[in-house]
Structure formats: C-alpha cells, structure tokens
PDB file of C-alpha atoms in Angstrom:
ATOM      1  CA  UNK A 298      10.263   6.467  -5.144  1.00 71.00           C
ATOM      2  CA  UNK A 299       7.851   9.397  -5.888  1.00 82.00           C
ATOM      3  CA  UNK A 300       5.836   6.752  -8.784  1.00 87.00           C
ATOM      4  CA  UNK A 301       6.107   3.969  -5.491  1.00 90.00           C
ATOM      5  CA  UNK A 302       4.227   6.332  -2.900  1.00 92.00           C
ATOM      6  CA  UNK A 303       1.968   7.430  -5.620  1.00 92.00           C
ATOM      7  CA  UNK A 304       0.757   3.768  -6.810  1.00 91.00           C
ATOM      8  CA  UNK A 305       0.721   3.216  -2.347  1.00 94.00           C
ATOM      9  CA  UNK A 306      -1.870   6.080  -1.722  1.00 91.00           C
ATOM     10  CA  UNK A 307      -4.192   5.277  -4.460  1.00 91.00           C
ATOM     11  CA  UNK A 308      -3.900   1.562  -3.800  1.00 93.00           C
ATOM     12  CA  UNK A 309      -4.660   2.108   0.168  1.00 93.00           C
ATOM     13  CA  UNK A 310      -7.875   4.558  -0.758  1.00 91.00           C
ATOM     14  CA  UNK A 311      -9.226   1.731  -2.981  1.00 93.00           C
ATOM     15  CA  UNK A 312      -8.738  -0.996  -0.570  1.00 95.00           C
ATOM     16  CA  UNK A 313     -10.305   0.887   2.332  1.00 94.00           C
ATOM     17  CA  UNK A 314     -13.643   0.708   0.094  1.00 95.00           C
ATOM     18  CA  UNK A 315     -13.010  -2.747  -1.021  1.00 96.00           C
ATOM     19  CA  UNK A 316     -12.766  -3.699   2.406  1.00 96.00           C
ATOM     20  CA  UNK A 317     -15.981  -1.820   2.990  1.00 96.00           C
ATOM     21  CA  UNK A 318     -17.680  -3.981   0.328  1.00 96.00           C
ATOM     22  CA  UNK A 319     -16.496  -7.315   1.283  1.00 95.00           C
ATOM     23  CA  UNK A 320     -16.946  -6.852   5.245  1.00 95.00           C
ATOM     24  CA  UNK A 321     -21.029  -7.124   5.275  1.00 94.00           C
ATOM     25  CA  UNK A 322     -20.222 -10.778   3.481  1.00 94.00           C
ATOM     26  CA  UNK A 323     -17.702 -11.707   5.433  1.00 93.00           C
ATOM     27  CA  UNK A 324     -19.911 -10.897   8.722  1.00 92.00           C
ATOM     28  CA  UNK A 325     -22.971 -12.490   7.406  1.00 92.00           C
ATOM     29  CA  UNK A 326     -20.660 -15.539   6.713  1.00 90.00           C
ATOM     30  CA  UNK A 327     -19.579 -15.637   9.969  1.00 86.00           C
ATOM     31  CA  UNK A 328     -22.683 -15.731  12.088  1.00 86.00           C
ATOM     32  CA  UNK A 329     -24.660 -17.617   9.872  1.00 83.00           C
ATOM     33  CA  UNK A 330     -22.167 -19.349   7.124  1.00 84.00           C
ATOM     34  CA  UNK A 331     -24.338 -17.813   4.270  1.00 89.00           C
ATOM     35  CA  UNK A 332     -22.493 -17.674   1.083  1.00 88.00           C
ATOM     36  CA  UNK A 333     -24.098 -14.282  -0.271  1.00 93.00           C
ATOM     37  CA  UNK A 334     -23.377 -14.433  -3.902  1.00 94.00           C
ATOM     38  CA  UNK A 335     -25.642 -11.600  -3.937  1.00 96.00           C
ATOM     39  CA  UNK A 336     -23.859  -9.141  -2.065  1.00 96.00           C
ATOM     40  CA  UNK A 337     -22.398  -7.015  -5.061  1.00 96.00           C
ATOM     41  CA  UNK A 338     -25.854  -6.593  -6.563  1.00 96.00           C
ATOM     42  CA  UNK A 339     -27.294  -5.481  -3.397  1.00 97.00           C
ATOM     43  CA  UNK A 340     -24.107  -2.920  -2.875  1.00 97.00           C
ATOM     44  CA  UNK A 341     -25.225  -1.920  -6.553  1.00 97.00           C
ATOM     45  CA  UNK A 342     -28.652  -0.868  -5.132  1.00 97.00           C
ATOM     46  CA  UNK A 343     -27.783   1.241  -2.390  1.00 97.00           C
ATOM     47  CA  UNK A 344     -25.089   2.687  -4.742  1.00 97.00           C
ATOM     48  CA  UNK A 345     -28.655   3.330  -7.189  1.00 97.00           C
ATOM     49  CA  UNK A 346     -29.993   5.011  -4.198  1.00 97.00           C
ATOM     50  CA  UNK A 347     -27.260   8.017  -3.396  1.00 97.00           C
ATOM     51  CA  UNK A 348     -27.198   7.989  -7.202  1.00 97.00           C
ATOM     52  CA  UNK A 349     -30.601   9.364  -7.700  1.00 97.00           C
ATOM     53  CA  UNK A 350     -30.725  11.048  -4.568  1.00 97.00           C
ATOM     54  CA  UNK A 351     -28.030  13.075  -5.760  1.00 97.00           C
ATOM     55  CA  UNK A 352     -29.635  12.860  -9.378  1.00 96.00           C
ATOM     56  CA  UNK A 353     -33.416  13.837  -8.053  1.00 96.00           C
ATOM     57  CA  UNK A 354     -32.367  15.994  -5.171  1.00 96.00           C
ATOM     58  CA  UNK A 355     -29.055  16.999  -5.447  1.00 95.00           C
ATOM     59  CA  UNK A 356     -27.775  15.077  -1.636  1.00 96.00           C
ATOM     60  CA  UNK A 357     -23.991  14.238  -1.111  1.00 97.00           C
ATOM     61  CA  UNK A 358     -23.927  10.586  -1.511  1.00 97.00           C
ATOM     62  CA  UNK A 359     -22.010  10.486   1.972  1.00 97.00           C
ATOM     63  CA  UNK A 360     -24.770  12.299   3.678  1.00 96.00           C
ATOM     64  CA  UNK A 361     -27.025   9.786   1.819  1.00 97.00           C
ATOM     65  CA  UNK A 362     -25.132   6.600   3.562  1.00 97.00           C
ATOM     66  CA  UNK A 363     -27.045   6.378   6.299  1.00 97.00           C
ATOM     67  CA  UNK A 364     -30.665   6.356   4.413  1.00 97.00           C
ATOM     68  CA  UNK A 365     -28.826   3.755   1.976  1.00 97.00           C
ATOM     69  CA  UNK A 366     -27.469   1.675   5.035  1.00 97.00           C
ATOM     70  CA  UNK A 367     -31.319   2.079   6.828  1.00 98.00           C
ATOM     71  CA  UNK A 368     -33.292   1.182   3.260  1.00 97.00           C
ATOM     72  CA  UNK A 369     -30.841  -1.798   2.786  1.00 97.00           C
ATOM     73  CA  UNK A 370     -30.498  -3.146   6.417  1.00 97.00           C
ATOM     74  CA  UNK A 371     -34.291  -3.193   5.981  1.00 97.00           C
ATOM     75  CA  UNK A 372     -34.596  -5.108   2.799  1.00 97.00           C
ATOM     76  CA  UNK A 373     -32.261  -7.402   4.563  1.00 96.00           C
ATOM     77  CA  UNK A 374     -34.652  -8.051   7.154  1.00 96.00           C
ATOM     78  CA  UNK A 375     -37.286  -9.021   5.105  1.00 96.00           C
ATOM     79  CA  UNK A 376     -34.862 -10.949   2.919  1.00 95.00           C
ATOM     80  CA  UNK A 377     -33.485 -13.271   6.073  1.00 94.00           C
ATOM     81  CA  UNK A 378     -37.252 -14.246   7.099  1.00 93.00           C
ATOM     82  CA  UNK A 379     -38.215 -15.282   3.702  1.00 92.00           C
ATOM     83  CA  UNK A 380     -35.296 -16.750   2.504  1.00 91.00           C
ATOM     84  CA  UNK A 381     -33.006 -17.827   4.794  1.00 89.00           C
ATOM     85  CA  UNK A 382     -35.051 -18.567   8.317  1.00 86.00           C
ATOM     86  CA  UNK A 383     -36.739 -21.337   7.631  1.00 83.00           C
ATOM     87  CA  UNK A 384     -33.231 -23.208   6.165  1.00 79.00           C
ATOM     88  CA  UNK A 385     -31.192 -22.480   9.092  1.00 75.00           C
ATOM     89  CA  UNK A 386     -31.391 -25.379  10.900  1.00 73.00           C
ATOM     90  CA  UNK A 387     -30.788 -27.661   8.133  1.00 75.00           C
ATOM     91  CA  UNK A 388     -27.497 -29.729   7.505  1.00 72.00           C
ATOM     92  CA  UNK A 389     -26.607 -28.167   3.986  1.00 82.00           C
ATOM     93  CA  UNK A 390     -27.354 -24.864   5.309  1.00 82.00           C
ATOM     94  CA  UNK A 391     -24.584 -23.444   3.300  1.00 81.00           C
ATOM     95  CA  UNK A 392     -24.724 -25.209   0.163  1.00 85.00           C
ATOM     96  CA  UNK A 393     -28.311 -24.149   0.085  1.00 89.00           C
ATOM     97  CA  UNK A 394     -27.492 -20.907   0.423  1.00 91.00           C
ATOM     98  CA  UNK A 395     -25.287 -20.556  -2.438  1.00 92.00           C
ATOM     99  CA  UNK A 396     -28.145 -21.269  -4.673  1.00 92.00           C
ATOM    100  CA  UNK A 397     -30.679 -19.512  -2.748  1.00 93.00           C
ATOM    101  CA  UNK A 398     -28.263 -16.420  -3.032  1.00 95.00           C
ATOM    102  CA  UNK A 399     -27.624 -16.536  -6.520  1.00 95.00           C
ATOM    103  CA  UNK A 400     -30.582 -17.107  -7.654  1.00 95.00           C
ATOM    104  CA  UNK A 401     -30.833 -13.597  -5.729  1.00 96.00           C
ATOM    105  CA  UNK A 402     -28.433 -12.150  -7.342  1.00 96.00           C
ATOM    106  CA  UNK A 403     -30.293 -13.077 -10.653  1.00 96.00           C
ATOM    107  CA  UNK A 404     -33.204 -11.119  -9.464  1.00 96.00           C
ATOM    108  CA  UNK A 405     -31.740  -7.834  -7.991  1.00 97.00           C
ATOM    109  CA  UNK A 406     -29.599  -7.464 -11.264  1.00 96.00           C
ATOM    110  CA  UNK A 407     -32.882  -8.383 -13.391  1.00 96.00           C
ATOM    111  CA  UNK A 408     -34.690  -5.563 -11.695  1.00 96.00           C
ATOM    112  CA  UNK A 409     -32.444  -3.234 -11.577  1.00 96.00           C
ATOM    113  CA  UNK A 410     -32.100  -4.128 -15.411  1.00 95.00           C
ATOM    114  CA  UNK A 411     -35.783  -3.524 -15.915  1.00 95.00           C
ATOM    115  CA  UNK A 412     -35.658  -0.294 -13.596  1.00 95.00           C
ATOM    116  CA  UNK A 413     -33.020   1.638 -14.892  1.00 94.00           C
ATOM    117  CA  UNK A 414     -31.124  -0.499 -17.954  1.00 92.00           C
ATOM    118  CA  UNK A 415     -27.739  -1.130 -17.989  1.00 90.00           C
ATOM    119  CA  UNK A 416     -26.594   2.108 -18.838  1.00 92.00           C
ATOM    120  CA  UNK A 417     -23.048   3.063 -16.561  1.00 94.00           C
ATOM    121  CA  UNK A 418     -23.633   5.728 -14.073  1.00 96.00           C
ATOM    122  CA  UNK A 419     -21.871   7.149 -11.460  1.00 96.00           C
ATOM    123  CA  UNK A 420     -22.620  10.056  -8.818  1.00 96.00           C
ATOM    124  CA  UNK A 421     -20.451  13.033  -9.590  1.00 94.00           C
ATOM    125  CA  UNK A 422     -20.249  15.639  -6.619  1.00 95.00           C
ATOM    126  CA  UNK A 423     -17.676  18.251  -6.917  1.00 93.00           C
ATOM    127  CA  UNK A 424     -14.576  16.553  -5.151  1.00 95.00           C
ATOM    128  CA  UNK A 425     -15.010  13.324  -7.132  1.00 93.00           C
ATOM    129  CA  UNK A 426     -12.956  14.989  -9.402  1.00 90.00           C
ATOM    130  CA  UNK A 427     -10.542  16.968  -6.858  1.00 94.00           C
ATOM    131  CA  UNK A 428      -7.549  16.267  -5.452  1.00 93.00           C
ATOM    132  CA  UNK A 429      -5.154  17.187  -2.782  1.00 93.00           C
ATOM    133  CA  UNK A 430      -1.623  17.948  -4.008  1.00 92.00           C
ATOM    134  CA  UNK A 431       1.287  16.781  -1.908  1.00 87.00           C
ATOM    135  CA  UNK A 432       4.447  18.137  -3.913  1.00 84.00           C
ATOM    136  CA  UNK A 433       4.379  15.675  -6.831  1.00 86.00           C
ATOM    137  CA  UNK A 434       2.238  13.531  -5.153  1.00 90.00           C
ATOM    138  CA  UNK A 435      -2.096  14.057  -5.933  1.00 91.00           C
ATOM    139  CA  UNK A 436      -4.200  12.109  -3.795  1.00 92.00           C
ATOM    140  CA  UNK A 437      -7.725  11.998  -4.864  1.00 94.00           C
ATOM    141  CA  UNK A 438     -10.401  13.677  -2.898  1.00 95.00           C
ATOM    142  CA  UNK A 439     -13.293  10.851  -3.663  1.00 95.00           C
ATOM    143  CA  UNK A 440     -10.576   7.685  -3.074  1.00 94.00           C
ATOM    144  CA  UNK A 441      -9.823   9.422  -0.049  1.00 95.00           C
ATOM    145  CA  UNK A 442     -13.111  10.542   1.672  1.00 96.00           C
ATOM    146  CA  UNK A 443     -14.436   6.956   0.326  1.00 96.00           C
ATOM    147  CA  UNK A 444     -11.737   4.980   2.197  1.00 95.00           C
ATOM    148  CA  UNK A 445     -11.540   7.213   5.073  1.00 96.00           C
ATOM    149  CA  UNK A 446     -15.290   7.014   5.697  1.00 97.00           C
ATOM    150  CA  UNK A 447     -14.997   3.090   5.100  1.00 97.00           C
ATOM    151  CA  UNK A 448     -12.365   2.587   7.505  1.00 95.00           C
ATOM    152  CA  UNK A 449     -14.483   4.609  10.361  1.00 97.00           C
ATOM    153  CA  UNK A 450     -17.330   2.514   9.691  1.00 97.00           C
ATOM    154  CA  UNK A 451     -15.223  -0.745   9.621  1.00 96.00           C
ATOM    155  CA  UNK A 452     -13.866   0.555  13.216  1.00 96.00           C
ATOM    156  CA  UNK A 453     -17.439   1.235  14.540  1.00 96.00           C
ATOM    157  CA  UNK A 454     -18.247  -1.908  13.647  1.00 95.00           C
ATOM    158  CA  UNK A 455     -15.524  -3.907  15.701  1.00 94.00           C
ATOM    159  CA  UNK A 456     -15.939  -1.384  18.738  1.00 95.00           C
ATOM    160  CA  UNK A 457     -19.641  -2.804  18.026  1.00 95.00           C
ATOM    161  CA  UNK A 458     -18.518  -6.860  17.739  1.00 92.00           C
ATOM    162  CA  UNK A 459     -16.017  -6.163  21.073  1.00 92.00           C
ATOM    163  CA  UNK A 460     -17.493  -4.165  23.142  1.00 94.00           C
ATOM    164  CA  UNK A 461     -21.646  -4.153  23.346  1.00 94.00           C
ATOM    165  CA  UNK A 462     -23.781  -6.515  24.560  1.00 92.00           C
ATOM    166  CA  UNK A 463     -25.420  -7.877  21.246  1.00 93.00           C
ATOM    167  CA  UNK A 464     -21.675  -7.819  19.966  1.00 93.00           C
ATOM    168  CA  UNK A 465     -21.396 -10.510  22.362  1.00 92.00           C
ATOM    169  CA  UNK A 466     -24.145 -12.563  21.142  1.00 93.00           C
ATOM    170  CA  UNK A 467     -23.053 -11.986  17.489  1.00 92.00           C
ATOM    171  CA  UNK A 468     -19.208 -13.270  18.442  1.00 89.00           C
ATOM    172  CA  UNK A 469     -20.509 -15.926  20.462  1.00 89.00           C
ATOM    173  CA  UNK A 470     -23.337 -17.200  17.690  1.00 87.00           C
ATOM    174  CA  UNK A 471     -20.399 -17.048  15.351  1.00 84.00           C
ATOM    175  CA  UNK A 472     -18.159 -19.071  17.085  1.00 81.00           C
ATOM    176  CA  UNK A 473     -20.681 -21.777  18.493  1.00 83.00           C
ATOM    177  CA  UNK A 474     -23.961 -21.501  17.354  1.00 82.00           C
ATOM    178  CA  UNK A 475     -25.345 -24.282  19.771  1.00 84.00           C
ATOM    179  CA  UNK A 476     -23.068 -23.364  22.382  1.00 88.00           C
ATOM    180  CA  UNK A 477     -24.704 -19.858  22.281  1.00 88.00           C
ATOM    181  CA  UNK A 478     -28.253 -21.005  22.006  1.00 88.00           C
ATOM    182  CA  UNK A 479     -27.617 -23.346  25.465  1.00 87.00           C
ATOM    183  CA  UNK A 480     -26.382 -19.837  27.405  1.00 85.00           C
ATOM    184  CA  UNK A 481     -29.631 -18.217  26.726  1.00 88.00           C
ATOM    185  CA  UNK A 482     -28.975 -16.431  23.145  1.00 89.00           C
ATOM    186  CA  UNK A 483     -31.797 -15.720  20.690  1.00 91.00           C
ATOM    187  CA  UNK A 484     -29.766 -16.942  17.991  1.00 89.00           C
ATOM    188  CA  UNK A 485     -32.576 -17.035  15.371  1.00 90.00           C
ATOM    189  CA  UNK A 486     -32.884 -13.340  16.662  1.00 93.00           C
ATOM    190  CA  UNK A 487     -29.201 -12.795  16.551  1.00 93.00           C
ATOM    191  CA  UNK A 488     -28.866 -14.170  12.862  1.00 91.00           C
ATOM    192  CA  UNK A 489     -31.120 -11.774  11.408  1.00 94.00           C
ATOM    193  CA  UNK A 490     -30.171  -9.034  13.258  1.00 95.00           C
ATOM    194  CA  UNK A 491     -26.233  -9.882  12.111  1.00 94.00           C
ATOM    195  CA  UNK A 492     -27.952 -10.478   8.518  1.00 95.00           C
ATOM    196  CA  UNK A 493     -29.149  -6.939   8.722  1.00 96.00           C
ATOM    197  CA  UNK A 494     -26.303  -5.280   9.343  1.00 97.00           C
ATOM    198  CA  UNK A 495     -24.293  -7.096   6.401  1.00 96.00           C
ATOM    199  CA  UNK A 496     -26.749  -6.038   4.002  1.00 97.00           C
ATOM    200  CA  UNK A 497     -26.472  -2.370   5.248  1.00 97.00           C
ATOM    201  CA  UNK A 498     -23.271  -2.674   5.332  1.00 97.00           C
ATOM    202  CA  UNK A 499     -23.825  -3.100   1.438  1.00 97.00           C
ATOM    203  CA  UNK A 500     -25.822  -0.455   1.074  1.00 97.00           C
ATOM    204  CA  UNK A 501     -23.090   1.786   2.989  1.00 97.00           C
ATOM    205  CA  UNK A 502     -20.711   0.865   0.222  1.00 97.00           C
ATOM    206  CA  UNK A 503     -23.142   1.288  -2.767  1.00 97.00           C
ATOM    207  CA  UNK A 504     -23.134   4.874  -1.818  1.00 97.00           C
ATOM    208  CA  UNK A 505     -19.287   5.065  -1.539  1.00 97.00           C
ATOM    209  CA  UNK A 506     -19.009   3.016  -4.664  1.00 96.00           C
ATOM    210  CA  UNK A 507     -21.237   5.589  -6.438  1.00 96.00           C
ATOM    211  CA  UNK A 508     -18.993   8.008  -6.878  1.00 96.00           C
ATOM    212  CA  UNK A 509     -15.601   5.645  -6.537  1.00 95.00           C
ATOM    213  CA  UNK A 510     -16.659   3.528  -9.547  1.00 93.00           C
ATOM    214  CA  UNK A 511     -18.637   3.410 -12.576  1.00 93.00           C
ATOM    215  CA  UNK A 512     -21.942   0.836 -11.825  1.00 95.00           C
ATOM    216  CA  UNK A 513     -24.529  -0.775 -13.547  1.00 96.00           C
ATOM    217  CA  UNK A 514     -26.758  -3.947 -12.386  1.00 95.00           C
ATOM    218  CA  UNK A 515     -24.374  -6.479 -14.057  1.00 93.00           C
ATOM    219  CA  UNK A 516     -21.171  -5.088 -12.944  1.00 93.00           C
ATOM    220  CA  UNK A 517     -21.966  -7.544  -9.697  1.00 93.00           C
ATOM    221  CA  UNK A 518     -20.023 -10.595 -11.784  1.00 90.00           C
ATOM    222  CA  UNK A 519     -16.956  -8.359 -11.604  1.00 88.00           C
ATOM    223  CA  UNK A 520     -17.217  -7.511  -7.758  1.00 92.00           C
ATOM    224  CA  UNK A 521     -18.477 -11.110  -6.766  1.00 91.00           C
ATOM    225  CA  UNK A 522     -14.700 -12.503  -8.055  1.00 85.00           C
ATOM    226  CA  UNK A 523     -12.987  -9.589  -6.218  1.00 90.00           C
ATOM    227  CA  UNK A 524     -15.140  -9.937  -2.679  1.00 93.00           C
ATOM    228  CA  UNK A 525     -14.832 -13.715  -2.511  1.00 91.00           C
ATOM    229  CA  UNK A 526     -10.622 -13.218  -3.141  1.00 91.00           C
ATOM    230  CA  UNK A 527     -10.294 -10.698  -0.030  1.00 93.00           C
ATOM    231  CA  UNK A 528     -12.583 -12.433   2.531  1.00 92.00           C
ATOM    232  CA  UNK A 529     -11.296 -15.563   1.376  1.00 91.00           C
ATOM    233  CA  UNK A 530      -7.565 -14.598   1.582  1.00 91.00           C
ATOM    234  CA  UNK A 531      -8.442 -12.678   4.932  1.00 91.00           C
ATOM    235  CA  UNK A 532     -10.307 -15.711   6.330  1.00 89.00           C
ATOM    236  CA  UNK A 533     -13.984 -16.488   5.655  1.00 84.00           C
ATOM    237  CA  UNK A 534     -15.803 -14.578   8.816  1.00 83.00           C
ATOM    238  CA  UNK A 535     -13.144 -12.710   9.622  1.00 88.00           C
ATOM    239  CA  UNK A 536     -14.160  -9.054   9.721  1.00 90.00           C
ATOM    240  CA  UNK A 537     -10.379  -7.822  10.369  1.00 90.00           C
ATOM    241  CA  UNK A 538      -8.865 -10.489   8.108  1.00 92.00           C
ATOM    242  CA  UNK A 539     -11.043  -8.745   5.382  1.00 93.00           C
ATOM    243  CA  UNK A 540      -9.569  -5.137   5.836  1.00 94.00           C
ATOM    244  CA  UNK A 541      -5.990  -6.660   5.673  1.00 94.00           C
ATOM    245  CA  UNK A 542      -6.549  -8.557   2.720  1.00 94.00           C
ATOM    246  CA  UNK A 543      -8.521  -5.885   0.684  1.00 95.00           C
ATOM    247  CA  UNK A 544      -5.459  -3.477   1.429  1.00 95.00           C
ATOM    248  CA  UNK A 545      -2.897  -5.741   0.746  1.00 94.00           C
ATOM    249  CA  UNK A 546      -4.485  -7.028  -2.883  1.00 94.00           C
ATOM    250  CA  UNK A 547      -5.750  -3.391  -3.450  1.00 94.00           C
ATOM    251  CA  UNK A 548      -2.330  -2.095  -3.500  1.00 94.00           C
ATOM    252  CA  UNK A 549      -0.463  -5.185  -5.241  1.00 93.00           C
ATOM    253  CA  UNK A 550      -3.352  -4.897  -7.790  1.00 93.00           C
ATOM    254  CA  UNK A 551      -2.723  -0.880  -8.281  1.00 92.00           C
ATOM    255  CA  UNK A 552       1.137  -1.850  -8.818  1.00 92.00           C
ATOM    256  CA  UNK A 553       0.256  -4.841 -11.167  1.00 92.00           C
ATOM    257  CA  UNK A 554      -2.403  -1.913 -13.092  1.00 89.00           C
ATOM    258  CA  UNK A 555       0.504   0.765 -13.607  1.00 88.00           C
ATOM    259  CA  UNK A 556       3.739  -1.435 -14.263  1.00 90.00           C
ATOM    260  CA  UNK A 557       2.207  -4.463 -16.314  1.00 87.00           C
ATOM    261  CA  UNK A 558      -1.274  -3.269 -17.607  1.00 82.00           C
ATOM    262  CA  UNK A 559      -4.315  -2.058 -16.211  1.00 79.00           C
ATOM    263  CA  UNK A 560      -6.037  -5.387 -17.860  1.00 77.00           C
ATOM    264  CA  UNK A 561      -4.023  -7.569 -15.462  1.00 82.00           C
ATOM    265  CA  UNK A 562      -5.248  -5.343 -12.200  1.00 85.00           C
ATOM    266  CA  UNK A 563      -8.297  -7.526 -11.698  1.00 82.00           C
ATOM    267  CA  UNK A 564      -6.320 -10.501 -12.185  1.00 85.00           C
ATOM    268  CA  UNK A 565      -4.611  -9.818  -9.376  1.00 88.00           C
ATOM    269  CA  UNK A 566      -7.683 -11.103  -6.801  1.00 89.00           C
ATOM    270  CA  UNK A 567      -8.696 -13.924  -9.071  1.00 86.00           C
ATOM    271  CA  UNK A 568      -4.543 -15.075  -9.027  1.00 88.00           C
ATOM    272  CA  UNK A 569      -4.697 -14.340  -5.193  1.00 86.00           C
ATOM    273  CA  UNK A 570      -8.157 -16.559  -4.568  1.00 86.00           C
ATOM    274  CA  UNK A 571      -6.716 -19.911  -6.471  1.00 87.00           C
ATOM    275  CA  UNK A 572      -3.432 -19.457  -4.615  1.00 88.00           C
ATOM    276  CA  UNK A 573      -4.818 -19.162  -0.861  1.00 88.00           C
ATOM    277  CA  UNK A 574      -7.005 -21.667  -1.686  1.00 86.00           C
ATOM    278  CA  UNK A 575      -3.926 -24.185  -2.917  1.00 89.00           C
ATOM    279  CA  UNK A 576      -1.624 -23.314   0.177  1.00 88.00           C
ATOM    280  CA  UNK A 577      -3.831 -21.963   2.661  1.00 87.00           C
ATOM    281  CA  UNK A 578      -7.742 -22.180   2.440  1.00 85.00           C
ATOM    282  CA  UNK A 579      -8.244 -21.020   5.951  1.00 86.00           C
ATOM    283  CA  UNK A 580      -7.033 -17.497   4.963  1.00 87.00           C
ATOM    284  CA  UNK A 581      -4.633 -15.147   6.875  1.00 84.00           C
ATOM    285  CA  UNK A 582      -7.515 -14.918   9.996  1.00 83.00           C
ATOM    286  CA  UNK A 583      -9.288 -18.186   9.593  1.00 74.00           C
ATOM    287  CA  UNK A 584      -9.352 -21.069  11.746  1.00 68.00           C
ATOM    288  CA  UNK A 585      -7.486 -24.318  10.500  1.00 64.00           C
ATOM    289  CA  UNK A 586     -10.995 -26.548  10.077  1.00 55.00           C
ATOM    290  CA  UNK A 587     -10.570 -29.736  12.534  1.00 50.00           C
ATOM    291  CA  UNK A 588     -10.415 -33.381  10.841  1.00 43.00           C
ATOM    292  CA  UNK A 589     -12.903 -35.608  11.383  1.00 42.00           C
TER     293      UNK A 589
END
C-alpha cells in the first residue's frame, strides 16, 4: 500500500505539469483549430529562459514564470500575424496549419540548436533536490511546487474562460466562430489574443519544466507524442479534459515506469493515443463530430 501511495503522489505532481504543457495547445486548438506541432519547442524556450536567468542571475525559475509567460505570449503575437492571420479564413485552415507549425517546430529547435547546442540542461535551485518526508512516504519538493503552481495557473485560467468578459468571446469564438463574429465579436482579435495566451502558457511550463526535467531543443519529438495523447484523450479543445487526462496517464504511466520498466513509461501515452483514437476519437470532453 505504502509503494501504491508512493507511485500516486509522484504520478499526480507529474501530471499537474503535463497538464500545464498540453493546456496552451489544447486552448489554441480550440479557438482557432490550430494543430501546434510546435508547442514543445516553444515550452523548450521559455524553459531556456528561467534556465539562464537562473544561470546569469541566479532568479528562482518560479519567480521567472511570469517574464517567461510575458516574453513568450509576445513571440506568440508576432507569430499569429505572420503565420497564421492571413490563413484563417481558408477551408483547410487546419491541415495548413499542421505544416505551417511544423515547419515551426523545425526552426525553434534549429535555433535553439545553433544558440546553445544540444547539450541537456536543467535549472537546479535548492529544493529541486528536496523533499518532504511523510513517514515512509518522500514527496519531492520540485514535482510538488511544479504541479501545485500548474494547477493554480490551470484554475486562473478557467475562472478566466467562465467568468470575464473576453472569456466570453474566447468560449463563444470556440464554439461558433461565425456565430460569434454575427453578435459583434472581434474574432480575428479574439484568435490572437487566445493564440497569445497558449503560447505563454508554454512559456509558463518551460520554466516549470526547467527544473522538473532534463531539456534540450530536440527533446520536443518526445513531448509532441505525449501532448497530442492527453489533449487528445481529454478531448481536442478541451481545457479541463486536458488536466484529467494528463493526471490519469501521468499516474498509469508512473505505475507502468516502477512495476514493468521505466522504458515502457512513455509508452504508456503513445498506447493511450492509438486506443482513444480506435474507440473514442472525440476524447473524454470532446464533442461527438456531427455526420454530414
């Protein structure tokens, strides 16, 4: 029972990141039903970001999150009006995305190639390495701050989506783009507004990931599996569908890593993506599309 509720907390404190990473794409998705293939490499940069901050200047990477999320929501901003606004209207909008993204994702990771090699790094502040002792049970300090602090920004977020007045106009845009546009909603505005926030939302997790994980510019291909199982399982713009998903396959996948082999732990999401996408492609959340 003690190995069980060991396996549980370390699972949970993983998936509360994971859910972190994956909810910027699964929003972004959502509103404008871009396929961002190159959300892990842009999670990678604002993980670079709290890395040499801490590196250069010796700043938590948690009290770096919000000049990561800032730095990246920007970049995001500038990526949506040179990239993505002038496609949005089209009929293979998303299709044209997926190549439009990875060719992206091709770029960041060349970059950040060029910039800083492929070496692994990771941010090391002092509780990275801590942990709180329960009895026989440790729980990690930097699992636990990481998917604490996730989970708060994850709730800001849907207090964001439910309750404010843009929230409105994102929901609404992402359930009926036209619809929206007839009631009076900017929703070329609204778009890149909702594309900004995904991408800081990236940058909010590189800084978490910085210290959670080992990173280097093409450890992306690994994440990009992982992200696309847990917003597809939790239903592809589903913002709360992602959180249950990444906690569910976090913790089946930290089970999987300590009773079969660690090797089989990232299995785990690829197994879960070709399943829900045999018996259930809508995901947990998603709506069942309607037949022509």
């Amino acid at each position: 029972m003690t190995d069980i509720l060991q396996i549980l907390i370390l699972g949970l404190a993983l998936g509360g990141v994971i859910a972190l990473m994956g909810s910027g794409l699964s929003l972004v998705f959502g509103v404008m039903r871009i396929v961002n293939l190159a959300h892990p490499s842009l999670i990678i940069c604002g993980a670079y970001v709290s890395y040499w901050a801490f590196k250069l200047w010796g700043l938590d990477p948690i009290a770096t999150l919000p000049i990561a999320t800032l730095i990246m929501a920007a970049i995001g901003v500038l990526l949506y009006r040179l990239m993505f606004e002038s496609q949005a209207k089209s009929a293979r909008y998303s299709e044209i995305t997926v190549l439009l993204t990875f060719a992206l994702a091709m770029i960041v990771e060349g970059f950040l190639g060029a910039a800083f090699t492929n070496t692994q790094r990771v941010t090391s502040p002092e509780y990275a390495t801590d942990a709180f002792f329960i009895g026989s049970l440790f729980i990690p300090k930097g699992q636990l701050y990481a998917g604490c602090v996730s989970l708060a920004i994850i709730g800001a977020l849907t207090l964001f989506l439910n309750y404010s007045r843009l929230g409105y106009a994102i929901r609404a845009t992402t359930q009926n783009r036209e619809a929206a546009e007839l009631l009076g909603v900017n929703v070329n505005l609204i778009s890149m507004i909702a594309f900004a926030i995904g991408i800081g939302l990236a940058g909010a997790a590189g800084s978490l990931v910085s210290f959670v994980f080992s990173f280097f510019p093409a450890k992306q291909w690994e994440w990009i599996a992982m992200l696309m199982s847990v917003v597809v399982l939790g239903g592809m713009g589903s913002v709360l569908g992602t959180v249950v998903a990444a906690l569910l396959l976090s913790v089946i996948a930290a089970f999987v890593g300590t009773w079969v082999g660690a090797t089989w732990s990232t299995m785990t999401f690829f197994l879960a993506l070709f399943v829900i996408l045999l018996i259930r492609p809508q995901g947990l959340f998603g709506e069942k599309p309607e037949l022509a």
